[in-house]
Short mmCIF file of C-alpha atoms in Angstrom, two decimals:
data_model
loop_
_atom_site.label_atom_id
_atom_site.label_comp_id
_atom_site.label_asym_id
_atom_site.label_seq_id
_atom_site.Cartn_x
_atom_site.Cartn_y
_atom_site.Cartn_z
CA ASP E 1 20.03 49.97 -7.61
CA ARG E 2 16.70 50.60 -5.87
CA LEU E 3 16.75 47.01 -4.57
CA ARG E 4 20.34 47.42 -3.39
CA ILE E 5 21.35 44.01 -4.74
CA ARG E 6 23.73 45.14 -7.48
CA GLY E 7 27.04 43.38 -7.03
CA LEU E 8 25.51 40.88 -4.58
CA ILE E 9 24.45 38.42 -7.28
CA PRO E 10 26.20 37.25 -10.46
CA PRO E 11 25.72 39.55 -13.46
CA ARG E 12 24.30 37.02 -15.92
CA ARG E 13 20.53 36.81 -16.10
CA THR E 14 19.26 33.28 -16.61
CA SER E 15 15.89 32.37 -18.04
CA MET E 16 13.25 30.45 -16.11
CA GLN E 17 13.94 27.42 -18.34
CA VAL E 18 17.66 27.42 -17.52
CA GLN E 19 16.81 27.60 -13.81
CA ILE E 20 14.35 24.71 -14.20
CA ASP E 21 16.97 22.66 -16.06
CA ARG E 22 19.53 23.31 -13.30
CA VAL E 23 17.17 22.06 -10.59
CA MET E 24 15.97 19.07 -12.61
CA ASP E 25 19.57 18.06 -13.36
CA ALA E 26 20.36 18.19 -9.64
CA LEU E 27 17.28 16.08 -8.84
CA ARG E 28 18.13 13.51 -11.49
CA ASP E 29 21.73 13.28 -10.28
CA GLU E 30 20.58 12.46 -6.73
CA ARG E 31 19.74 8.80 -6.02
CA SER E 32 17.96 9.14 -2.66
CA ASN E 33 14.30 10.18 -2.81
CA ILE E 34 14.48 11.84 0.61
CA LYS E 35 17.44 13.92 -0.56
CA LYS E 36 15.47 14.85 -3.67
CA HIS E 37 12.60 15.86 -1.38
CA LEU E 38 14.98 18.03 0.63
CA LEU E 39 16.32 19.67 -2.55
CA LEU E 40 12.75 20.58 -3.48
CA GLU E 41 11.99 21.75 0.07
CA ASP E 42 15.03 24.02 -0.01
CA LEU E 43 13.91 25.38 -3.39
CA HIS E 44 10.41 25.96 -1.96
CA ASP E 45 11.97 28.05 0.80
CA ARG E 46 14.17 30.21 -1.41
CA ASN E 47 12.28 30.49 -4.72
CA GLU E 48 8.60 29.64 -4.51
CA THR E 49 7.94 30.72 -8.11
CA LEU E 50 10.55 28.31 -9.50
CA TYR E 51 9.36 25.54 -7.16
CA HIS E 52 5.79 25.76 -8.40
CA ARG E 53 6.89 26.06 -12.04
CA ILE E 54 8.81 22.79 -11.66
CA LEU E 55 5.79 21.10 -10.09
CA VAL E 56 3.56 22.24 -12.95
CA ASP E 57 6.02 21.31 -15.71
CA HIS E 58 7.26 18.03 -14.19
CA ILE E 59 4.32 16.87 -12.05
CA GLU E 60 4.68 13.17 -12.89
CA GLU E 61 8.36 13.15 -11.93
CA VAL E 62 8.23 15.29 -8.79
CA ALA E 63 4.80 14.43 -7.30
CA PRO E 64 6.16 11.23 -5.67
CA LEU E 65 8.95 13.32 -4.13
CA VAL E 66 6.66 16.04 -2.78
CA TYR E 67 3.95 13.65 -1.57
CA THR E 68 3.59 9.87 -1.37
CA PRO E 69 5.63 7.83 -1.01
CA THR E 70 8.51 10.13 0.03
CA VAL E 71 6.51 12.40 2.34
CA GLY E 72 6.11 9.54 4.81
CA GLN E 73 9.85 9.47 5.49
CA ALA E 74 9.94 13.28 5.44
CA CYS E 75 7.27 13.36 8.17
CA SER E 76 9.09 10.73 10.24
CA GLU E 77 12.22 12.90 10.11
CA PHE E 78 10.44 16.28 10.18
CA ALA E 79 11.73 17.51 13.55
CA SER E 80 15.34 16.55 12.93
CA ARG E 81 15.29 18.22 9.49
CA TYR E 82 13.25 21.28 10.48
CA ARG E 83 14.44 24.45 8.71
CA ARG E 84 11.67 27.03 8.78
CA ALA E 85 8.00 27.43 9.54
CA ARG E 86 5.64 26.76 6.67
CA GLY E 87 2.02 26.71 7.74
CA MET E 88 0.40 27.25 11.12
CA TYR E 89 0.37 25.26 14.33
CA PHE E 90 -2.59 25.38 16.70
CA SER E 91 -2.39 23.43 19.93
CA LYS E 92 -4.29 22.59 23.05
CA TRP E 93 -2.17 25.29 24.73
CA ASP E 94 -3.77 27.88 22.43
CA ARG E 95 -7.31 27.39 23.73
CA GLY E 96 -9.03 30.76 23.93
CA ASP E 97 -6.55 32.44 21.55
CA MET E 98 -7.18 30.76 18.19
CA ALA E 99 -9.56 33.44 16.91
CA ALA E 100 -6.73 35.96 17.26
CA MET E 101 -4.00 33.58 16.08
CA VAL E 102 -5.52 33.08 12.63
CA TYR E 103 -4.69 36.72 11.90
CA ASN E 104 -0.98 35.91 12.26
CA TRP E 105 -1.12 34.22 8.85
CA PRO E 106 0.24 36.81 6.39
CA HIS E 107 -2.20 36.09 3.55
CA ASN E 108 -5.80 37.28 3.69
CA ASP E 109 -7.33 35.45 0.74
CA VAL E 110 -7.00 31.78 1.77
CA HIS E 111 -9.22 29.46 -0.27
CA VAL E 112 -7.96 26.03 0.81
CA ILE E 113 -6.82 24.79 4.22
CA VAL E 114 -5.48 21.27 4.76
CA VAL E 115 -5.50 20.26 8.42
CA THR E 116 -4.01 17.29 10.23
CA ASP E 117 -3.79 16.30 13.85
CA GLY E 118 -0.93 13.97 12.95
CA SER E 119 -2.71 10.92 14.32
CA ARG E 120 -2.69 8.66 11.25
CA ILE E 121 0.04 9.54 8.79
CA LEU E 122 0.21 7.26 5.73
CA GLY E 123 0.16 4.03 7.69
CA LEU E 124 2.99 5.27 9.92
CA GLY E 125 0.66 5.96 12.82
CA ASP E 126 0.80 8.87 15.23
CA LEU E 127 3.45 11.38 14.13
CA GLY E 128 1.94 14.34 15.99
CA ALA E 129 3.26 17.71 14.83
CA ASN E 130 5.68 15.93 12.48
CA GLY E 131 2.63 15.37 10.29
CA MET E 132 2.96 18.91 8.90
CA GLY E 133 4.56 17.40 5.81
CA ILE E 134 1.16 16.07 4.75
CA PRO E 135 -0.66 19.43 4.44
CA ILE E 136 2.42 21.02 2.85
CA GLY E 137 2.75 18.24 0.27
CA LYS E 138 -0.96 18.05 -0.51
CA LEU E 139 -1.24 21.78 -0.98
CA SER E 140 1.80 21.85 -3.25
CA LEU E 141 0.06 19.35 -5.50
CA TYR E 142 -3.24 21.23 -5.30
CA CYS E 143 -1.42 24.35 -6.49
CA ALA E 144 0.33 22.52 -9.32
CA ALA E 145 -2.51 20.31 -10.53
CA GLY E 146 -5.48 22.43 -9.49
CA GLY E 147 -4.20 25.85 -10.42
CA ILE E 148 -4.65 27.27 -6.93
CA ALA E 149 -2.39 30.24 -6.25
CA PRO E 150 0.17 29.37 -3.53
CA HIS E 151 -0.76 32.40 -1.40
CA ARG E 152 -4.33 31.05 -1.21
CA VAL E 153 -3.47 27.87 0.69
CA LEU E 154 -2.77 27.21 4.36
CA PRO E 155 -1.21 24.05 5.82
CA VAL E 156 -2.22 23.46 9.45
CA VAL E 157 -1.36 21.10 12.28
CA VAL E 158 -3.71 20.97 15.25
CA ASP E 159 -1.40 19.59 17.94
CA VAL E 160 -3.31 17.78 20.65
CA GLY E 161 -0.31 15.79 21.90
CA THR E 162 0.95 12.39 20.79
CA ASP E 163 0.75 8.81 21.98
CA ASN E 164 3.94 7.93 20.10
CA GLU E 165 6.38 6.91 22.84
CA THR E 166 9.40 7.67 20.64
CA LEU E 167 8.22 11.25 20.07
CA LEU E 168 7.40 11.71 23.75
CA ARG E 169 11.11 11.08 24.46
CA ASP E 170 12.63 12.74 21.36
CA LYS E 171 14.58 15.86 22.32
CA TYR E 172 14.17 17.28 18.79
CA TYR E 173 10.40 16.75 18.55
CA LEU E 174 8.67 20.10 17.96
CA GLY E 175 5.19 19.22 19.15
CA ILE E 176 3.55 18.85 22.54
CA GLN E 177 5.19 16.00 24.44
CA GLU E 178 2.12 14.94 26.34
CA PRO E 179 -0.41 12.18 25.72
CA ARG E 180 -2.92 12.92 22.98
CA LEU E 181 -6.23 14.49 24.01
CA THR E 182 -9.33 12.37 23.48
CA GLY E 183 -13.08 12.74 23.74
CA ASP E 184 -14.64 16.10 24.58
CA ALA E 185 -11.26 17.77 25.26
CA TYR E 186 -10.07 16.79 21.77
CA PHE E 187 -13.22 17.99 20.04
CA ALA E 188 -13.17 21.26 21.97
CA VAL E 189 -9.75 22.11 20.47
CA LEU E 190 -10.89 21.17 16.96
CA ASP E 191 -14.14 23.09 17.32
CA GLU E 192 -12.30 26.22 18.40
CA PHE E 193 -9.90 25.93 15.46
CA MET E 194 -12.76 25.41 12.99
CA GLN E 195 -14.65 28.43 14.32
CA ALA E 196 -11.52 30.60 14.17
CA ALA E 197 -10.71 29.55 10.60
CA ARG E 198 -14.30 29.96 9.46
CA HIS E 199 -14.67 33.48 10.84
CA ARG E 200 -11.27 34.71 9.58
#
């Protein structure tokens, strides 16, 4: 009664194993790997404990769905399938503010950060901000296989634009729709991010 959820959920309590079996049955019933990926992504959003338990217990079966080869398609379709923020986005528009922005991340004890600029995603080329699927997928596997606590990881995209003509015209694209920075301007954004992350 203190949580005020009585009557809002079914009365039967199910064990962790029954919950795992339910998810694994749903995954095995689905034929499309991208749909399996989306089932796992939805689970990640609503029950992180169960998600990570499934990764640990069924790593050989679900690793290809969370990371390669499926994550390539997930990144290509990231903007059109976007549901919620997971990770942080730093961009060229954030110059001068990154040292403050890192404090927006809700967890203080981050041990591992995976960063991408989205420029070379699994042989698919420049996917810009859509490349967020790479740090998310890698860190999920690091948690499962490496025993890193999920609250100690941080997926990051440093958005410096994109040279992908399709993304520059895509109305659903979530990143900066300007040509990618190069040279000193590019390194200045990365340097500021690295300094901000290091001093957090």
